[in-house]
C-alpha atoms as a PDB file:
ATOM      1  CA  UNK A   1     -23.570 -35.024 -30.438  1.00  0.00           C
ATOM      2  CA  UNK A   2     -26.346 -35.199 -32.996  1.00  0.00           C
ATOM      3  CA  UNK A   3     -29.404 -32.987 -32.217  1.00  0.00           C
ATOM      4  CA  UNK A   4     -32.806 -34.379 -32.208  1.00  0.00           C
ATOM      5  CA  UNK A   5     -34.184 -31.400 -33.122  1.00  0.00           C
ATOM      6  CA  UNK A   6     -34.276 -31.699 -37.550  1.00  0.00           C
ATOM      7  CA  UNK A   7     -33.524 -28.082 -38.583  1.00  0.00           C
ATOM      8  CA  UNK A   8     -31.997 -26.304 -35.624  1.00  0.00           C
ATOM      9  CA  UNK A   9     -30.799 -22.602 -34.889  1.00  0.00           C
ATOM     10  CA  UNK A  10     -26.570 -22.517 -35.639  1.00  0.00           C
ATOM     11  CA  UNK A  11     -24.994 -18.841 -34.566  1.00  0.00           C
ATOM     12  CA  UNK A  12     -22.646 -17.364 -36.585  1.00  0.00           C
ATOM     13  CA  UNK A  13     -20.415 -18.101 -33.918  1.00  0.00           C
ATOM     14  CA  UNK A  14     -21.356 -21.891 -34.249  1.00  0.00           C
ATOM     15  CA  UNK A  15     -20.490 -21.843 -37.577  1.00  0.00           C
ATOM     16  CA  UNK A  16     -17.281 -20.379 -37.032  1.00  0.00           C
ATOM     17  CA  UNK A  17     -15.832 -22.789 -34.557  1.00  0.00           C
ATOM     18  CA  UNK A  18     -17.425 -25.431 -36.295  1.00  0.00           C
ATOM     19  CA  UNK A  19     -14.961 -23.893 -39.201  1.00  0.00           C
ATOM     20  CA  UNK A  20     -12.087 -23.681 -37.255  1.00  0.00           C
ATOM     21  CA  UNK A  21     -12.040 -27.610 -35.544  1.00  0.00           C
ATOM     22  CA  UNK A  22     -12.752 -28.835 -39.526  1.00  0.00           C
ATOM     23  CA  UNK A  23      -9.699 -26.824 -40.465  1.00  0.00           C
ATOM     24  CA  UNK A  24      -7.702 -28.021 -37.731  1.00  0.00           C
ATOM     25  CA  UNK A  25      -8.923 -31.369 -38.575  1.00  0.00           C
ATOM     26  CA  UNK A  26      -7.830 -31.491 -42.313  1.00  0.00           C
ATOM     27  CA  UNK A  27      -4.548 -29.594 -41.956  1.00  0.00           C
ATOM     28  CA  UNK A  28      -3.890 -31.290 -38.352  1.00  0.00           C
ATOM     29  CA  UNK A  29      -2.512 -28.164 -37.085  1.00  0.00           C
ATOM     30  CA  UNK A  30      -2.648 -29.553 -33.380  1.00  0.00           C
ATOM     31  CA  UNK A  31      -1.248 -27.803 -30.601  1.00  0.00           C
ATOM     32  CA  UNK A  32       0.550 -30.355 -27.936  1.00  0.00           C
ATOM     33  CA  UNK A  33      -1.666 -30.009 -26.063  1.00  0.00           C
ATOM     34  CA  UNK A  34      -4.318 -30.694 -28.041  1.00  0.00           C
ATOM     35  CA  UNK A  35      -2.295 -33.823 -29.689  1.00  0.00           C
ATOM     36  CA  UNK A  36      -1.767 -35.156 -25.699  1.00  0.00           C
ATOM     37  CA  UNK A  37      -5.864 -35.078 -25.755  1.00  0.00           C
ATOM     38  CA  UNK A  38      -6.532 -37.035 -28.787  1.00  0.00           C
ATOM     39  CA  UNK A  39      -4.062 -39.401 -28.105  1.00  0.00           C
ATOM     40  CA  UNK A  40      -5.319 -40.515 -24.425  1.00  0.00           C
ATOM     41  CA  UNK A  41      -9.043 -39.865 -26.067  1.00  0.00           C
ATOM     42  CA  UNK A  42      -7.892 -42.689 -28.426  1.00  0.00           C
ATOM     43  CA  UNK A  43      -6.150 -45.336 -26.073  1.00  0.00           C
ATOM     44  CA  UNK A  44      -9.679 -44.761 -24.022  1.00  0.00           C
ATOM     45  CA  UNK A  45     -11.682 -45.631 -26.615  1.00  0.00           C
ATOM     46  CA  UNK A  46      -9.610 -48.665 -27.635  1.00  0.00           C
ATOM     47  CA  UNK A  47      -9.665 -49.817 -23.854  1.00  0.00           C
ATOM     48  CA  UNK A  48     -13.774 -49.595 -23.987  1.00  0.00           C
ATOM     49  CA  UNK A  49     -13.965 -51.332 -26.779  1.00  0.00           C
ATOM     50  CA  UNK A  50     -12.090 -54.027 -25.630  1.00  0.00           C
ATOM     51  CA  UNK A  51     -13.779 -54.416 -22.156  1.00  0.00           C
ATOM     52  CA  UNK A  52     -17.266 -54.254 -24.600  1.00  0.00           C
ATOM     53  CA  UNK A  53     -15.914 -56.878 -26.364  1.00  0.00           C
ATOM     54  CA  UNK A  54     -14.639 -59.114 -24.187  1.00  0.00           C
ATOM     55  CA  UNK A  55     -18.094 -58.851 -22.178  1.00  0.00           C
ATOM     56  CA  UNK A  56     -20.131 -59.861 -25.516  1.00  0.00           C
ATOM     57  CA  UNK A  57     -18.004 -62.838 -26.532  1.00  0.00           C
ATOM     58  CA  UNK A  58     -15.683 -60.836 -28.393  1.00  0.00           C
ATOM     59  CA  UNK A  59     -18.908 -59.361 -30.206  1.00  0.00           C
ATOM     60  CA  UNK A  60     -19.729 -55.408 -31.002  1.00  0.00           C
ATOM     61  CA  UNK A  61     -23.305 -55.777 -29.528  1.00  0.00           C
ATOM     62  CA  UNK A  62     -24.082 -52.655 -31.737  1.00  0.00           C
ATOM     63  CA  UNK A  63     -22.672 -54.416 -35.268  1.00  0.00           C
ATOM     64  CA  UNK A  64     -23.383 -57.932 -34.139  1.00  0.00           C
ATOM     65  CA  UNK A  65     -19.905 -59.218 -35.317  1.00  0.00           C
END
């Protein structure tokens, strides 16, 4: 989520984990688990999108095409 605030306070510990996902991210070193997640994260998103769509005339309101 983007923070409203411009310049705020990151831990160390922010940083770190922040680290650790972008690693995960570029090598995709996923666990199963973690694989399972993005997967049903995906076919969710894909199903919004589609009920968005087909409520706007098969329009993104947001990109207005």
């Amino acid at each position: 989520m983007i923070r409203t605030i411009p310049n705020p306070r990151v831990s160390v510990d922010d940083v770190k984990r922040f680290r650790e996902v972008m690693r995960k991210c570029v090598t995709r070193d996923f666990t199963d688990e973690e694989k399972d997640k993005i997967e049903s994260r995906k076919i969710e998103m894909k199903r919004v999108d589609q009920i968005v769509r087909r409520n706007n005339g098969g329009k993104n309101p947001i990109l207005g095409y």
